[in-house]
XYZ file of C-alpha atoms in Angstrom:
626
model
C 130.137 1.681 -28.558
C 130.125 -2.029 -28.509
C 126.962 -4.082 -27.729
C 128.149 -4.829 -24.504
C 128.661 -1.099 -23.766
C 125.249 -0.182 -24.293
C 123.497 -3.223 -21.986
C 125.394 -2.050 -19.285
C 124.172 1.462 -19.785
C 120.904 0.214 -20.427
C 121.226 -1.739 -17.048
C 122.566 1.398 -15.055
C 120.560 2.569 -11.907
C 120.853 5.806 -13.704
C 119.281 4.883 -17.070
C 116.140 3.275 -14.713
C 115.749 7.018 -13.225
C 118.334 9.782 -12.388
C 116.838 10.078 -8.308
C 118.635 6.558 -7.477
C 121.901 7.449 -8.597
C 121.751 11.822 -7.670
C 120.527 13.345 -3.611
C 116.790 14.080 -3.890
C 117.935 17.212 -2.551
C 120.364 18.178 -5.099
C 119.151 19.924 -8.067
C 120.001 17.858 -11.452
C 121.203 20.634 -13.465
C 124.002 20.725 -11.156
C 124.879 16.910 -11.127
C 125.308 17.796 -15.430
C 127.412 20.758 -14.887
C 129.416 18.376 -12.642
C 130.007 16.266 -15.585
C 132.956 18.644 -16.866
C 134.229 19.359 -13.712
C 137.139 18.021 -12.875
C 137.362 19.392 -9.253
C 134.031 17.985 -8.463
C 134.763 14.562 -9.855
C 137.660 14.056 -7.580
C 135.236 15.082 -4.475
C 132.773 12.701 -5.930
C 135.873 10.039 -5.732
C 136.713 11.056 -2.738
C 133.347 11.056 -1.146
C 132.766 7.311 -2.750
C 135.981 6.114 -1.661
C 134.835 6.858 2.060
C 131.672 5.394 1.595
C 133.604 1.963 1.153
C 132.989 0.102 4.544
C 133.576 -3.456 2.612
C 136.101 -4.275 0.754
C 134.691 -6.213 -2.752
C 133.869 -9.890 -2.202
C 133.064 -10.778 -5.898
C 136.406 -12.347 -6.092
C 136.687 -14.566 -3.231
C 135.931 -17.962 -2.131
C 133.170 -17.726 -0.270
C 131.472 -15.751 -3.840
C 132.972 -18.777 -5.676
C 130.738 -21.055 -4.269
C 127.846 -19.094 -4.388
C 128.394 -19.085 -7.926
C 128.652 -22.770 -8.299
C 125.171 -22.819 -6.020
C 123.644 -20.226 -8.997
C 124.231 -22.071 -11.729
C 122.857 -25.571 -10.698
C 120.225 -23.799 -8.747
C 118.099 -21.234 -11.276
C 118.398 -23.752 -13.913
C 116.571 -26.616 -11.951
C 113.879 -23.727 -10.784
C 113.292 -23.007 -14.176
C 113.560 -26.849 -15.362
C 110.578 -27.665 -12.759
C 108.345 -24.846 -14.134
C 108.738 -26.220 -17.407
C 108.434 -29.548 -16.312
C 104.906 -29.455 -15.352
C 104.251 -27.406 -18.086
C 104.637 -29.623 -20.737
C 102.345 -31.325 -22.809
C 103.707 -34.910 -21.152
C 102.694 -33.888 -17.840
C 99.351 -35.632 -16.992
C 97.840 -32.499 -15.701
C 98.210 -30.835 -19.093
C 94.676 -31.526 -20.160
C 93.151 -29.448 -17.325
C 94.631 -26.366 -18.286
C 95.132 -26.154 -21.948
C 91.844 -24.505 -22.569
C 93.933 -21.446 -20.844
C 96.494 -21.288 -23.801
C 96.749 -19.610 -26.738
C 98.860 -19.927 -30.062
C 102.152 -18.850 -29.414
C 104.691 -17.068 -31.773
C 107.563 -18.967 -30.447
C 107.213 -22.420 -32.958
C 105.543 -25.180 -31.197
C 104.957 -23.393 -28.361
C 101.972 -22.486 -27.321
C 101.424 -19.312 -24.287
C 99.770 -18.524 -21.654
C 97.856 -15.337 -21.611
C 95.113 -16.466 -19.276
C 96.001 -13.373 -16.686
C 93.637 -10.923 -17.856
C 95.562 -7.855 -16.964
C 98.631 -8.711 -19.147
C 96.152 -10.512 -21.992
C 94.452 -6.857 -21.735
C 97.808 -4.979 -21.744
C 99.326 -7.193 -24.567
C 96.368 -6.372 -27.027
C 95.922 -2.855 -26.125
C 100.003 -2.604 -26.663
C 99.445 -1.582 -30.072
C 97.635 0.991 -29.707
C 99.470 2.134 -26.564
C 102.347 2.076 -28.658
C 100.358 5.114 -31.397
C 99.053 6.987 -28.418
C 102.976 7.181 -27.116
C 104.030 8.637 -30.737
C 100.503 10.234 -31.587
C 100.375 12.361 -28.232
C 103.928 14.111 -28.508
C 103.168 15.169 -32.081
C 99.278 16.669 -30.988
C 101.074 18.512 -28.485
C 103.675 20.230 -30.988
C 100.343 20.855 -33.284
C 98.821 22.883 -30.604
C 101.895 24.882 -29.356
C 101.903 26.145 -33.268
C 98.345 27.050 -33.934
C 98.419 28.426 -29.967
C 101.569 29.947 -29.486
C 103.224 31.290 -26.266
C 101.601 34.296 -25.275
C 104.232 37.038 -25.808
C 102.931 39.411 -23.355
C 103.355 37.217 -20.845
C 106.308 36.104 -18.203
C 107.893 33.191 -20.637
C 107.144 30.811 -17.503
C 104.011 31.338 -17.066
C 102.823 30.980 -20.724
C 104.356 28.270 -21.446
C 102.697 26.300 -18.255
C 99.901 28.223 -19.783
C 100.289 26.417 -23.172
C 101.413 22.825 -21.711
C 98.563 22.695 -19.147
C 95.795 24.066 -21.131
C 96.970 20.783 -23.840
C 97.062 18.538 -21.108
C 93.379 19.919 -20.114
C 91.968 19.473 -23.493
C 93.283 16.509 -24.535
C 92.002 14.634 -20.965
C 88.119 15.380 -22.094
C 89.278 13.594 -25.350
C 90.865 11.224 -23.788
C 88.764 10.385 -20.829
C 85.482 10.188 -23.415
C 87.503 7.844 -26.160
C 88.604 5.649 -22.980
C 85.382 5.307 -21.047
C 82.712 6.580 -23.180
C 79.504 8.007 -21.649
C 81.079 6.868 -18.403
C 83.721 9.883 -18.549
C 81.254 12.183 -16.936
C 80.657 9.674 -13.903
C 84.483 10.484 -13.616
C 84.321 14.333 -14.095
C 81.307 14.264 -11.230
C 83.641 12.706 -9.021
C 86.316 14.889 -9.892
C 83.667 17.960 -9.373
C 82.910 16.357 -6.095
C 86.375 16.442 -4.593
C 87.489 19.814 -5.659
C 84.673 21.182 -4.245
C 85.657 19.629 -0.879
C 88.986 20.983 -1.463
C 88.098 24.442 -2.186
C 84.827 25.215 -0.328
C 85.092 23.815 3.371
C 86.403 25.520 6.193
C 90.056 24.601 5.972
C 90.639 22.461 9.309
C 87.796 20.127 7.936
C 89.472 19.361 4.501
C 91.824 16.567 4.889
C 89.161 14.389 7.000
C 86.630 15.096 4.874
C 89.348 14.062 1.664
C 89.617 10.610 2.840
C 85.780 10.074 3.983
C 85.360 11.349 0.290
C 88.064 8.942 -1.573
C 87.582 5.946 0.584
C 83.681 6.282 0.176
C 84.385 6.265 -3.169
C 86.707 3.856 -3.679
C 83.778 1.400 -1.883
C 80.718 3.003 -3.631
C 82.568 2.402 -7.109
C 82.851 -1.462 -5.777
C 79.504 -2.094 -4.246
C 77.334 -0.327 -7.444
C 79.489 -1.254 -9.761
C 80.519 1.611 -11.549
C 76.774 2.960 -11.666
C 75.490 1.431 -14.841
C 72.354 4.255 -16.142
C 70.092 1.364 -16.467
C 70.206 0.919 -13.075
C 69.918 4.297 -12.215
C 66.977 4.840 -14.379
C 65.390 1.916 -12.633
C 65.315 3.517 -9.368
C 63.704 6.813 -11.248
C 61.095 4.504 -13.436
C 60.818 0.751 -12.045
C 60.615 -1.921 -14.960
C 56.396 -2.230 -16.097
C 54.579 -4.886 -16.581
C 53.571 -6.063 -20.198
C 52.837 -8.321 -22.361
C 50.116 -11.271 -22.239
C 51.755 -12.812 -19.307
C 52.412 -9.206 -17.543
C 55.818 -9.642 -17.135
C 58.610 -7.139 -15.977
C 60.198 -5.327 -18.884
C 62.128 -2.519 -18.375
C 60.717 0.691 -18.742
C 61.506 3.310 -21.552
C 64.060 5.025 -19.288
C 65.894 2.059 -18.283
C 65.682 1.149 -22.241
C 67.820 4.585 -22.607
C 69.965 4.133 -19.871
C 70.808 0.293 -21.504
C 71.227 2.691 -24.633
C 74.070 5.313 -23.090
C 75.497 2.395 -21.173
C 76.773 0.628 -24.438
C 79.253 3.341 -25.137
C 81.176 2.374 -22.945
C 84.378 3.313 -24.640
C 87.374 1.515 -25.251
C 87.365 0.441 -21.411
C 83.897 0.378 -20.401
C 84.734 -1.159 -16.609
C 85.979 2.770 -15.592
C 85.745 2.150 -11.746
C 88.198 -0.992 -11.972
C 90.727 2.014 -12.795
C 89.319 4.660 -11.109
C 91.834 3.938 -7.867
C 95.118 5.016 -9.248
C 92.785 8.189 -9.833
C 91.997 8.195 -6.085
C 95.616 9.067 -5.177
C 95.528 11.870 -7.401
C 92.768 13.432 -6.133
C 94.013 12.928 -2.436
C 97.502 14.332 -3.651
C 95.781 17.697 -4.932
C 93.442 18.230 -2.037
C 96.254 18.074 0.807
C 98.818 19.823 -1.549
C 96.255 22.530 -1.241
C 95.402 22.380 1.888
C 99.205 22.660 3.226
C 99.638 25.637 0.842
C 97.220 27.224 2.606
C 99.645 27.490 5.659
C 100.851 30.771 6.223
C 104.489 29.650 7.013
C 104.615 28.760 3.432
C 103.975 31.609 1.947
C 106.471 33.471 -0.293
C 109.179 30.782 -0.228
C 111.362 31.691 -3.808
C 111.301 35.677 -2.351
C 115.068 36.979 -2.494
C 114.290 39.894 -0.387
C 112.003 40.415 2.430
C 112.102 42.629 5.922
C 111.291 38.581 7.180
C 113.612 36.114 6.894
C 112.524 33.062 4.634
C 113.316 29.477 5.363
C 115.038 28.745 1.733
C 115.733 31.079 -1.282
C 115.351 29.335 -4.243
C 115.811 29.045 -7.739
C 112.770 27.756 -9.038
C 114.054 26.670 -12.481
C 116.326 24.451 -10.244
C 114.816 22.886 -8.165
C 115.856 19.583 -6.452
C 112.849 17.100 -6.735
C 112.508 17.112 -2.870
C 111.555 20.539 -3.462
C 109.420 20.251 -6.354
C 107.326 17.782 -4.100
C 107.200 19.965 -0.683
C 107.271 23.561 -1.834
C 103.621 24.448 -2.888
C 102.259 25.754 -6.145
C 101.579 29.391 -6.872
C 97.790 29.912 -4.832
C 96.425 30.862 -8.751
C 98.347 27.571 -10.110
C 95.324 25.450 -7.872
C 92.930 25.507 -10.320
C 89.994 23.609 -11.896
C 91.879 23.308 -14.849
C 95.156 22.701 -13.822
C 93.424 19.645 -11.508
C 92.012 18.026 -14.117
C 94.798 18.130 -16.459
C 96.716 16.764 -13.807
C 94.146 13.793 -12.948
C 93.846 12.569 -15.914
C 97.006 13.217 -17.493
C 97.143 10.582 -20.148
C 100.669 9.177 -19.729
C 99.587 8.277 -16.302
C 96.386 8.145 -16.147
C 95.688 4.372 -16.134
C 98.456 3.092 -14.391
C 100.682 5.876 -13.183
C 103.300 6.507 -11.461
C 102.034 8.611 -9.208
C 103.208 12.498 -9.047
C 102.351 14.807 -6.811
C 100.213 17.623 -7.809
C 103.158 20.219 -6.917
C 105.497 18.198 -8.626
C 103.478 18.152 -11.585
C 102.587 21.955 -11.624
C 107.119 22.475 -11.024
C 107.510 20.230 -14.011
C 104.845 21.932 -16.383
C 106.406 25.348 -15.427
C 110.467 23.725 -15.900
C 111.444 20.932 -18.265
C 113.460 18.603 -15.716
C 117.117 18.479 -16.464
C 116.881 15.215 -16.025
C 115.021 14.312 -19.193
C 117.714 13.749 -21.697
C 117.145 12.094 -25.194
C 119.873 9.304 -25.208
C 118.817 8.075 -21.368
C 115.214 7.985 -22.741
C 116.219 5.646 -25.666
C 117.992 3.130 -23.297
C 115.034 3.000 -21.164
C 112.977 2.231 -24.011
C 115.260 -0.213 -25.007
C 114.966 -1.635 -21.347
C 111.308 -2.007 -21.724
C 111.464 -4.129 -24.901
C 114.093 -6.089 -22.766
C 111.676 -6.810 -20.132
C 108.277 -7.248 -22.512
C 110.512 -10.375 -24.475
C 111.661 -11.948 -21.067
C 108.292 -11.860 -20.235
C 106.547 -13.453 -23.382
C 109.816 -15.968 -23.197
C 109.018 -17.338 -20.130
C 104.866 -17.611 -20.664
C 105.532 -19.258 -23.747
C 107.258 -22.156 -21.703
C 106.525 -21.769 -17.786
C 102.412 -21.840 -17.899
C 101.762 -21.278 -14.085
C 99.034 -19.005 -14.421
C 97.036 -21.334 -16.820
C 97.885 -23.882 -14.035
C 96.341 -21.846 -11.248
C 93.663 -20.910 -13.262
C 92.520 -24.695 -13.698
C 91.402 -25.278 -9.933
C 94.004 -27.625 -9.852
C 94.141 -30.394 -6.713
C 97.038 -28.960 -5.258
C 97.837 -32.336 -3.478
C 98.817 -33.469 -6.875
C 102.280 -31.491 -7.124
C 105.588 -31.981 -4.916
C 106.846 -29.765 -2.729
C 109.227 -28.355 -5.267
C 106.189 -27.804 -7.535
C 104.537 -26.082 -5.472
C 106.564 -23.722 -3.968
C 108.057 -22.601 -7.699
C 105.204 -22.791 -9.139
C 104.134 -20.010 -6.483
C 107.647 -18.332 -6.604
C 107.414 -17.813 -10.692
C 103.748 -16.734 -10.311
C 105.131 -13.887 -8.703
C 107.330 -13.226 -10.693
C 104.721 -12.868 -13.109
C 102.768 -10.781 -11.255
C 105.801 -8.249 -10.524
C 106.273 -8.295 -14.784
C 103.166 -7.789 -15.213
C 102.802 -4.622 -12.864
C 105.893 -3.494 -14.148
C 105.789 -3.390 -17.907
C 103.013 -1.304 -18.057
C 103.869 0.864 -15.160
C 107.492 1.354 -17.544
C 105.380 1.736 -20.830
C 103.534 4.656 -18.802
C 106.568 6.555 -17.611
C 108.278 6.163 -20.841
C 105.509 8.170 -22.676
C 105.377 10.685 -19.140
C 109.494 11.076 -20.449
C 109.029 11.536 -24.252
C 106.402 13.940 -23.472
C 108.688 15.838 -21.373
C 107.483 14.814 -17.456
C 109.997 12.551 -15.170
C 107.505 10.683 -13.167
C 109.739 8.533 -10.329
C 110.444 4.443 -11.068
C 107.947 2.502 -9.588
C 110.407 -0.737 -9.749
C 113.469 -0.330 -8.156
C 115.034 -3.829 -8.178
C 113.766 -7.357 -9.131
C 111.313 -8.949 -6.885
C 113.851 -11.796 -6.346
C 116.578 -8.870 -5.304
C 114.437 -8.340 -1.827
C 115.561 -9.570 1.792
C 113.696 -6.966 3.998
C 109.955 -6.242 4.392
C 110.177 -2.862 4.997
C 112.759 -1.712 2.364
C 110.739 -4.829 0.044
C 107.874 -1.881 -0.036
C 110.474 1.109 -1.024
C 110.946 -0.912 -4.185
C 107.715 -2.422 -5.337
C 105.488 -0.295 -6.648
C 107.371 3.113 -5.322
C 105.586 6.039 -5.993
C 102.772 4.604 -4.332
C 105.310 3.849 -1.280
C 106.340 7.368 -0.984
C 102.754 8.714 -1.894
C 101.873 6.860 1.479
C 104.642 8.114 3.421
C 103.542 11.721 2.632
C 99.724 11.784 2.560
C 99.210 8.859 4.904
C 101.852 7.539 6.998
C 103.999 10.429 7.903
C 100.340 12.520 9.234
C 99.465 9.134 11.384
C 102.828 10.133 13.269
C 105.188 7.382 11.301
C 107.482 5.320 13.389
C 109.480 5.145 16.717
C 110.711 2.432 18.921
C 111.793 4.498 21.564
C 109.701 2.653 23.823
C 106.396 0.309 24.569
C 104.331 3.086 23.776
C 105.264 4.426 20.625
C 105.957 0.810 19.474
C 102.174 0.493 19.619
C 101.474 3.405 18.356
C 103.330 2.778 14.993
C 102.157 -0.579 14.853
C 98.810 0.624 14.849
C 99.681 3.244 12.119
C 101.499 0.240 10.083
C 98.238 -1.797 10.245
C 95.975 1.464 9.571
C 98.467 2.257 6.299
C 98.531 -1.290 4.934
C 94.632 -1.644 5.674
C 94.285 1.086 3.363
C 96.815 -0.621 0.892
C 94.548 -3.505 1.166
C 91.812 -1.995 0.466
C 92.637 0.360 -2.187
C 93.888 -2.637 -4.594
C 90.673 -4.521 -3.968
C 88.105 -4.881 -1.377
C 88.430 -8.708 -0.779
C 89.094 -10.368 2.537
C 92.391 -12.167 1.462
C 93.824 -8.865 0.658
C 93.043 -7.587 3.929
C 94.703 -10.908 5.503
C 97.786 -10.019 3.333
C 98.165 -6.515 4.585
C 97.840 -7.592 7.919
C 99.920 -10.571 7.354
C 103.085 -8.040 6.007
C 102.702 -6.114 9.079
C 102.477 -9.218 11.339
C 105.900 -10.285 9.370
C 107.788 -6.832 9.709
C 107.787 -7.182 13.192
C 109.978 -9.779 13.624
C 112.499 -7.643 11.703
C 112.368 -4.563 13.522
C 112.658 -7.136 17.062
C 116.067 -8.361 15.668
C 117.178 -4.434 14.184
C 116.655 -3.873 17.823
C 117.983 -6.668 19.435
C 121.472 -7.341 17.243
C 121.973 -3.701 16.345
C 124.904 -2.965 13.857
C 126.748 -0.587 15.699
C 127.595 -3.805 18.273
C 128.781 -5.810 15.916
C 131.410 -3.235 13.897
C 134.682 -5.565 14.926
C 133.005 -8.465 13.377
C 131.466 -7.496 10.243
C 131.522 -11.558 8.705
C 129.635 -12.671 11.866
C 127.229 -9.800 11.792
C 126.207 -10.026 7.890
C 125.763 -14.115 8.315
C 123.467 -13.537 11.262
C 121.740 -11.073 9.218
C 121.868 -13.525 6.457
C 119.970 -15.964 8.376
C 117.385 -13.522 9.949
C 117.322 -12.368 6.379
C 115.981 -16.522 4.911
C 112.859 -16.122 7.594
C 112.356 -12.840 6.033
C 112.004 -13.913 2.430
C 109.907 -16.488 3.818
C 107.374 -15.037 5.325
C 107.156 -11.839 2.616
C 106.744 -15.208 0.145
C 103.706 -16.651 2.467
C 102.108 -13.371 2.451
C 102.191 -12.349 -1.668
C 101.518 -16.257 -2.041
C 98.181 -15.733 -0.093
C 97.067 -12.364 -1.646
C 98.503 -12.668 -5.317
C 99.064 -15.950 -5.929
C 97.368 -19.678 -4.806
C 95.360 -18.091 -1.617
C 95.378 -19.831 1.549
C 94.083 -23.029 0.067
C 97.262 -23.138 -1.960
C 99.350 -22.199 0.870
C 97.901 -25.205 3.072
C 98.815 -27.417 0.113
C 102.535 -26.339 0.065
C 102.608 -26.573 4.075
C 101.481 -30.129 4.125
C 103.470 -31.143 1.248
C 106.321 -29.838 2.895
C 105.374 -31.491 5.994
C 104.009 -34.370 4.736
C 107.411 -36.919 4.018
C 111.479 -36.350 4.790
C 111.659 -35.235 0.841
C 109.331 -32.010 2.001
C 111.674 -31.137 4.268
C 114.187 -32.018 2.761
C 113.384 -29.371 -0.276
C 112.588 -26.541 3.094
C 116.276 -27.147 3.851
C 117.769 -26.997 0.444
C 115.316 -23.962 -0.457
C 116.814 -21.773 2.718
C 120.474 -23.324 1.500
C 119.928 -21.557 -2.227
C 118.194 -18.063 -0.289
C 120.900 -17.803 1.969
C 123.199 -17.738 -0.904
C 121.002 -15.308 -2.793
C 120.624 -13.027 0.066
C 124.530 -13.218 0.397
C 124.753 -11.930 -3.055
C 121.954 -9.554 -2.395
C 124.151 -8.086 -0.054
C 126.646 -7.187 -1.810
C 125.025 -5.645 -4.780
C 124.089 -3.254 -2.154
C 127.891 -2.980 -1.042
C 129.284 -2.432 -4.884
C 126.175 0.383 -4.815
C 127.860 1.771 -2.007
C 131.351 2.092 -2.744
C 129.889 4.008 -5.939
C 128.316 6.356 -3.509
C 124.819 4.723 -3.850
C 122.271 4.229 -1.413
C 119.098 3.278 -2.500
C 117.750 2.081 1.042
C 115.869 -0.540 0.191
């Protein structure tokens, strides 16, 4: 295989995860033993062939042009990154305190975001626990065997879980420190609201519990002992002047607090925890329901709703059909919370996909697709140090810079790569994460779908970013508010108000600031435009004239990209102080707008090309939906 070859494997949808390119309702043992099959290869031709609604437009003359566009157009966006980045520019002095030797000669980088300056010296030692964790697990299944006596399922979820339980305590205390049992009191907490109140009062009393959590962890930050200790024995006065010293309680409490572990800050991670905890406690609580009782029976005098192999599961199945009652235990909880491939960052699983996967090895773990991703993430950790060891953006935020300084063009890229910095910055660890979940033998789902660049709707823009948390939402929180309709006034209200209640919570849950609730509001203030014109210019009209129809979406599409810009500008990037700055300087002169104009020029063309990526997915019998 050439090197070519094996990039474009690499850069399959299938090497990124097996549920974009199979049905979620389709078992993936089967889509394997289609492999050989010739018969079934032909219907999967077939069945592709009629998915083809467009034909290609890659080699046309319209796509010509785009490509002309491209290639003077990324260049120059990269260009004026770099531009103000270099040591000529007279701004440089004001941020070079942010930058660090690089290893790229005579360059120097910019590390001065402290969650990928954290990530990149942890990396290391990511990189043992990734090897170390695989080869503690194949220690213990030899000096603890599979119990012979019993079923061969059940021991050996038996053996994996009771691993996964051991090795969180281990973990948890060599990661937090004395803070671990804060963590294990909180995880005490919420199973006993899962398991001891009345059922009907469970999932309220889950999200009182979780969200008052989520705001206790913020407001007492993290519960340090000293401070506890305080309240138990104030500070007492001493000394010749009688001044406050703290008393011998609070002097243990300062004791215990300083082992804090390799990450003392534990509540500052604690959220991704959160959703776990959530996950279990309404997985339980819909197992609970008697209509879902008995589910893989092959005979019974009543009939059953599926029959089910449940070695084979599809992973729609894995997610909705509930654990064994006995499988809902303290133990299996805990190994599941703070299961240490996912445990700081995710993705998110579901606790009854978890328990499925510990019971069944997914067929969709295979060694050579798990090299290629790896090989992905090393891709996507050099493009990253690349372009911070000559585009310093954050360095240049960082500086409280006078934003009146900077053009336009500046402005707005500097912005537009700063997100792009954010979304590689979520995203290599997020891949680092799952890639451990795989070589230990758990498919977590892709949080990533597609670049943040490759985005043209809101609402399909939150499928891709950050996706197990998107579908985590739509099953614990969005789908229970009653989801969506626009059947009429009412119900348009109605899912409004459950778009603002999800994305409050969205808000929230990254970081209890007011300019991340103005960006949640601010994406559901900017989705409704797009479900006005879905509404008003629907597709089904437009079938004789499918060039008209995809331009007109093309332009609705520009406003689009602008406003989901505006919004991850304001909560991720330069705030609304920044965001004034690149109004008036776009405002300001005819050069401002002249930049607006030749901005929406180069996204139109993107979005044109955006569209048919989609298309080619298509007519290989693709649909991501987003």
């Amino acid at each position: 295989m050439g090197v070519f070859s094996f990039l474009k494997q690499v850069y399959h949808l299938d090497t990124l995860d097996t549920r974009f390119t199979s049905s979620s309702s389709v078992p993936y043992k089967s889509v394997i033993e289609s492999r050989g099959d010739p018969a079934a290869q032909r219907a999967d031709a077939a069945a592709k062939a009629q998915s083809r609604t467009q034909l290609s437009k890659w080699n046309t003359p319209e796509f010509y042009l785009y490509y002309v566009v491209i290639i003077l157009a990324v260049p120059y966006m990269f260009w004026i990154a770099y531009n103000v980045s270099r040591p000529s520019d007279p701004r440089y002095h004001k941020f070079e305190k942010f930058l660090s030797d690089g290893w790229i000669p005579g360059r120097k980088i910019d590390v001065s975001d402290s969650q990928y300056s954290m990530f990149r010296e942890t990396l290391p030692y990511m990189a043992a626990l990734l090897t170390l964790h695989p080869l503690l697990r194949r220690v213990w299944n030899a000096v603890w065997p599979v119990n012979a006596k019993k079923p061969l399922v059940s021991a050996h979820m038996e053996q994996r879980l009771s691993f996964d339980y051991a090795f969180a305590f281990v973990f948890l205390f060599a990661l937090h420190g004395v803070s671990a049992l804060k963590v294990f009191g909180i995880l005490y907490a919420n199973y006993q609201v899962a398991t001891k109140l009345p059922r009907r009062y469970v999932p309220a009393a889950t999200w009182i519990f979780n969200i008052g959590t989520l705001f206790a962890n913020e407001i007492f930050n993290g519960y340090p002992l000293r401070k506890a200790a305080g309240l138990l024995s104030p500070p007492v006065l001493a000394g010749a002047g009688l001044n406050a010293v703290d008393s011998p309680l609070m002097e243990w409490g300062t004791w215990l607090d300083s082992f804090g572990g390799v990450v003392a800050r534990w509540e500052i991670l604690f959220n991704i925890t959160v959703l776990r905890l959530i996950s279990f406690n309404l997985d339980y609580y819909w197992s609970r329901d008697k209509n879902q009782a008995g589910i893989f029976e092959t005979a019974s005098k009543t009939p059953k709703k599926k029959q089910l192999d449940p070695a084979n599961l599809s992973e729609k199945d894995r997610i909705a059909i509930p654990a064994d009652v006995n499988d809902y235990s303290f133990r299996n909880y805990v190994a599941y919370a703070i299961y240490a491939p996912l445990y700081l960052t995710g993705p998110i699983m579901t606790f009854n996909d978890y328990i499925s996967q510990a019971k069944y090895r997914p067929s969709s773990i295979e060694k050579p697709r798990t090299i290629r991703y790896g090989v992905r993430f090393l891709l996507v950790l050099l493009a990253m140090e690349v372009i911070l060891h000559y585009d310093y953006v954050g360095a240049i935020s960082k500086a409280s810079p006078v934003w009146s300084d900077y053009t336009a063009a500046q402005l707005s890229l500097l912005s537009f790569f700063n997100l792009h910095l954010i979304w590689l910055k979520l995203l290599l660890p997020w891949r680092l994460a799952r890639l451990w979940a795989l070589v230990d033998g758990i498919d977590p789902p892709e949080n990533m779908t597609r670049c943040v660049s490759n985005n043209y709707s809101t609402q399909q823009f939150w499928r891709a970013w950050h996706r197990s948390y998107s579908r985590w939402l739509v099953r614990y929180l969005f789908v229970p508010l009653g989801g969506s309709s626009f059947r009429n006034w009412r119900a348009i209200a109605r899912s409004i108000i459950t778009y603002i209640c999800v994305f409050t919570f969205v808000a929230l849950w990254h970081d209890i600031q007011l300019r991340l609730l103005i960006w949640g509001w601010l994406i559901v203030l900017f989705m409704l435009p797009e479900f006005a014109a879905a509404a008003l210019f629907p597709k089904r009209k437009w079938e004789s004239r499918p060039t008209e129809y995809r331009m007109l979406c093309c332009f609705g599409a520009v406003f689009n990209v602008l406003m989901m810009i505006t919004a991850n500008v304001v909560g991720f990037a330069v705030g609304l102080d920044g965001l004034e700055s690149i109004i008036r300087s776009i405002l300001h002169d005819w050069s401002g707008f002249l930049f607006l104009v030749t901005a929406c020029s180069a996204l139109f063309v993107g979005i044109q090309v955006m569209f048919e990526i989609r298309e080619t997915e298509k007519r290989q019998g693709i649909t991501l939906r987003c």
